[in-house]
Amino acid sequence: MSTHDSSSADDGGLVQLLLPDGERIADAGYDKWVADVDDDQLKSLYEDMVVVRRIDTEATALQRQGELGLWPPLIGQEAAQIGSGRTLRQDDFVFASYRENGVAYCRGVEYTDLLRVWRGHTHSGWNPYDINMAPSQVIIGSQTLHATGYALGCQQDGVDTVAISYFGDGATSQGDPNEAMVFAASFQAPVIFFCQNNQWAISEPVGLQARAPIASRAPGFGIPSMRVDGNDVLAVMAATRIALDRARSGNGPTYIEAVTYRMGPHTTSDDPSRYVDVLEREGWQAKDPISRLEAYLQSRGLLTDEFTGRVNATADDVAAKVREGCLGLEPPEPLSVFDHVYSEPTSWLERQKDEYVQYLQTFEGGQ
Amino acid sequence: MIKDFKLPDLGEGLTESEIVKWQIAVGDTVELNQVIAEVETAKAVVDLPSPFAGKVTALHEAAGATVQVGAPIVSFDVPAEAGADDSGDGTAAGSGADSEGGTPEAKPERQSVLVGYGPAAESDGRPKRRRRSGNGGGAGSAGVAPQATAEPTPESATKPTPESAPEDPAEATPAAASPAQAAPAAASSNSAASKPAERPRSTPPVRKMAKDLGVDLTRVTGTGRDRLITRADVQAFADTAAAPETPGAQAPRSGTAEREVRIPIKGVRKHTAAAMVRSAFTAPHVSEFLTVDVTPTMELLAKLKDSSAFAGYRLTPLTIVSKALMVALARNPSLNSRWDEENGEIVQMNYVNLGIAAATPRGLVVPNIKDAEQLSLTGLSTALTDLTETARAGKTSPENLSGGTISITNIGVFGIDAGTPILNPGEAAILAMGAVRKQPWEYQGEIALRQMMTLSLSFDHRLVDGEQGSKFLADVGAILAEPGMVLTMV
C-alpha cells in the first residue's frame, strides 16, 4: 500500500500500531487487518517471540561452547519474523536468508533441524517440502530470485499460494533482489519481498548504501511498498496480510521494509562493539519488540505472573530441547558428502570419491 | 565426575584465543551457560558461557594467556547423572592419532568431537595431521622426542626450574604438559625442513612454459609486479641453466628458504600495535627538532664520573636529559598533562611519572619511574638502571607499565639522530634523544668539532600548542648546551 494515513507515523511514513511504550494507536488503514487479533492471539505472539529469543541465546551459548561452528543471532528482530511468519498459510512458501530462525519456528521446524547446518553436518537442515521453507540461503539475496520463480510457478498452476522472500538491508545492494523485482513486477508474480532492515550489513550502516528509505525503491520497479515499524508485531502482521491479500487476489508483488535493529552481532564471529555506537544501540533497546508487547499486555491486564511464568517455562523447556538435540546430533560419514551432489553418479564424481577413500585410508583408523 | 571444558574455535577457523578475564574461581559452583570468562579472539571479545553445571576444580590457564583451540581451560566436577556422555574428558583433543588408534568398531563410546576440537593447531597455525599408518610415524616421533627437555629460552634460563613459576603458565609452561603446547618447540627445531616454501607466483601459461623447458619455478626469481615470474624470467633461467654454471651467480637463487614468514600477532607486539594505533589516531601529533651542542654536558658527565660523590652510579646522557626534562617540565607544565575526554577536562599532573622506552627481548615496553621529579641526580641514575634491567629481564610489574605522564625514548643508542616518536597513549609528550656525534659546528665564532645531539619532541596538539612545546624543547636544549643554565630556571 503506497499511501496510508501519515498521522500514524512518526518517521516519514513508518506504519506503527504499537508505540515503543506499548501504547496501541489507531490507524484507519491498517487496523482492520489485525482486527481479529484477540487477547489469546496477542499472548501467543508474545510467547513465540520470547521462545525464539530463548532459542537464539541458547544457540549462541552452544556456539561459544564449541558445539556449533557459527550462529547468526536474530535478537531484536523477533517482531518482524514472528509477525510475518505467523500470517503465512501452510501452503505458502518461504525463501529466507540464514537469520530467519524465527520464521522457521513459525513454520514448525524441528529444533535439531535448525542447528545441524551450523554444526557442519549437512547442507540443509530440513526437507523444504515438510515445512514449505527453502533451505537457509547464505548467498546474499539470491533467494529473492528463487521466490519469484516459485511464485511464477504458482501463477502457472493457478493456485493462490504466495511465495515470500526474506532478506536484509545489505542484500538490497546486490543484483539478485533487483533482478527479482523486475521479473516479479513484469509478470505480476504472487511474491512478497520482505526486507528486514536491521540497520547493519555486517559492519556497514544502512545509510551508506541507501540514501533514501529502502521501501521507496520498489515503486520504481512498479511494486507497491510499505515501510513498517519492524519491532511492532501488529504493524508487521497487518502489512504482511495486505501483501498476502494482494498476491492471492492476482494483483502481484508487494515490497515490505520492516525497520528493525540487529541487537546482537552479525554472527558469533562478529564483534559489533568495534563499529556500533553505544548510544545508537541504547536508543533501539528502548524500542525492543518484546518489551513493547509486554507493556501492551500489561496495559490490558493480560501480563499475569501465571502467564509470564508459563511462557518462561516453555522457553526454558525449548532451550533444553535445543541443547539436547544439538549434543545428540551424529556426525555424518565422511563419504556421504558425495551422496547428493547430483541425482545420479558421474564418473568424475566417482573418481573423486575413490581418491578420497584412498586418502582416508592413509590415516590410522581410516575407513 | 570431572569434565574438562576445552577452548572451542569461537570464530570460524581460529587456532587460538586469549583469556582476557576469568569470572570464576576454583571452588565456585556455576550454572549451565553462566559466563565464566571473557575471551579475545582475532575477531572479537566474547563471553564464554559454561557448558556444564557444577563445581570448578581447576583453571588451567591464567588470565592473559593465549590458549590453543582444543586445550582444556577449566575442569568441573559435574554430578554424575548430568554427564552421561563421556565426551568431555579422556583423550586429549590434540592427539587425534591416539583417539583414533584402535579400529572404529572397538570404540562403541564414540567421542563426540566437538566443533573446533578436532584439529589442534601446530605452530604454523595449521591443523595437525593424524599420524599416518605407513612410513610417516618415524619422522613424527623423532620430531617429538626432543621437546621433552624444555627448549631453553631467556625466561626459563633465569629460573631454576620451569615448575618454580606456576604463577605464570603463559610464560613457562612445562614442556611435557600437553602435546598441543609442546608441539611448537618441536616444530621450530626443524621448521626449515618441514615447512613448505611459498608457491612461486606465476600465471598458468608461464607454469606450462616452465614445465616444457624443465625449469623449476621455485628456483626462478620473479621480476614482475609483486615478484611475479614472467615468461622472460623463465627463459632467462633456462638460458642460464643451459650455459656453464657460475656458482657465484647461482647461489642466491637456489635457496629453498621461505620468502615470507608469518608470525602470529600477540603479546607485546599486539599491545604495542594497539597502543600506537590508538595514540596515532587519537592525539594529533606535532613533532619538533632541536640540534644541540652537548659538549658541555659530556664534559660535565666526565667530571661527575671522576667525583667521589657519584662513584658507583651509572651516569649517562640519558640521566642528564631526564633531569633536564624535570626542570623544563616545571616551567612548562602543559607538557605533563592528560586529555580526559570522558569528563571534558584536561588533567594537569603535579607529579612526573617518567616513562622510558625499553627494547627488551619480548618487545618494546615503556615502564615509568614514579614521582621522578622528586629524585636527585643519583636517585634518577639508580632508578633508570633498575628500570632498564627489570624491563630487559621481562619482570616489570604491571603498575610500573601504567600511569606514565611523559616519556623519553633513547634512539641514540641505535646510532640514530632524529625521529617523530608516537606518544605513549594518554601522555602529552615524548622526547627522543639522538646519538651524540662529533660534528663541525659553530663555536665561539669559529667552526669546531663539537659533540652534537638532536632532540626530537612529539606532543599532543590538543593539550600543547607550538609555543609551550617549543619553549619546553628550548629549555631542555639550553640545559644540555650549558648545564649551568639550570641556575636561571629553578
Short mmCIF file of C-alpha atoms in Angstrom, two decimals, chain A residues 58 61 63-70 119 268-271 274 323 330-331 359 361-365, chain B residues 8 10-12 32-33 42-51 110 112 114-115 129-133:
data_model
loop_
_atom_site.label_atom_id
_atom_site.label_comp_id
_atom_site.label_asym_id
_atom_site.label_seq_id
_atom_site.Cartn_x
_atom_site.Cartn_y
_atom_site.Cartn_z
CA GLU A 58 20.88 -20.98 23.69
CA ALA A 61 25.86 -20.29 24.01
CA GLN A 63 28.49 -21.90 19.67
CA ARG A 64 30.60 -20.42 22.45
CA GLN A 65 30.89 -23.89 23.93
CA GLY A 66 32.20 -25.36 20.71
CA GLU A 67 29.03 -27.20 19.78
CA LEU A 68 28.18 -25.08 16.74
CA GLY A 69 30.59 -23.66 14.23
CA LEU A 70 28.64 -20.47 13.77
CA ARG A 119 27.19 -27.82 13.30
CA THR A 268 29.01 -15.24 16.51
CA SER A 269 32.25 -14.40 14.68
CA ASP A 270 31.49 -10.70 14.69
CA ASP A 271 32.26 -8.06 17.31
CA ARG A 274 34.01 -2.26 17.13
CA ARG A 323 20.69 -28.19 23.67
CA GLU A 330 25.52 -37.72 15.00
CA PRO A 331 28.22 -36.51 12.64
CA TYR A 359 43.17 -40.62 1.27
CA GLN A 361 42.97 -44.98 4.36
CA THR A 362 46.31 -43.28 4.80
CA PHE A 363 45.27 -42.48 8.36
CA GLU A 364 45.22 -44.86 11.25
CA GLY A 365 41.67 -45.91 11.83
CA PRO B 8 36.42 -24.04 21.30
CA LEU B 10 34.96 -19.26 18.65
CA GLY B 11 35.14 -17.78 15.20
CA GLU B 12 35.31 -20.00 12.13
CA LEU B 32 24.87 -24.03 32.79
CA ASN B 33 25.53 -21.06 30.49
CA ALA B 42 41.42 -12.38 16.47
CA LYS B 43 37.88 -11.37 15.63
CA ALA B 44 36.06 -10.42 18.78
CA VAL B 45 35.96 -10.26 22.54
CA VAL B 46 33.28 -12.69 23.66
CA ASP B 47 31.78 -14.05 26.84
CA LEU B 48 32.30 -17.74 27.38
CA PRO B 49 29.24 -19.50 28.85
CA SER B 50 29.82 -22.62 30.92
CA PRO B 51 28.85 -25.85 29.14
CA ARG B 110 32.29 -42.73 20.06
CA SER B 112 31.59 -36.68 20.07
CA LEU B 114 33.03 -31.02 19.20
CA VAL B 115 33.29 -28.40 16.55
CA ARG B 129 47.62 -34.28 10.77
CA ARG B 130 46.78 -37.58 12.20
CA ARG B 131 49.80 -39.84 12.14
CA ARG B 132 49.91 -41.96 9.04
CA SER B 133 49.90 -45.69 9.46
#
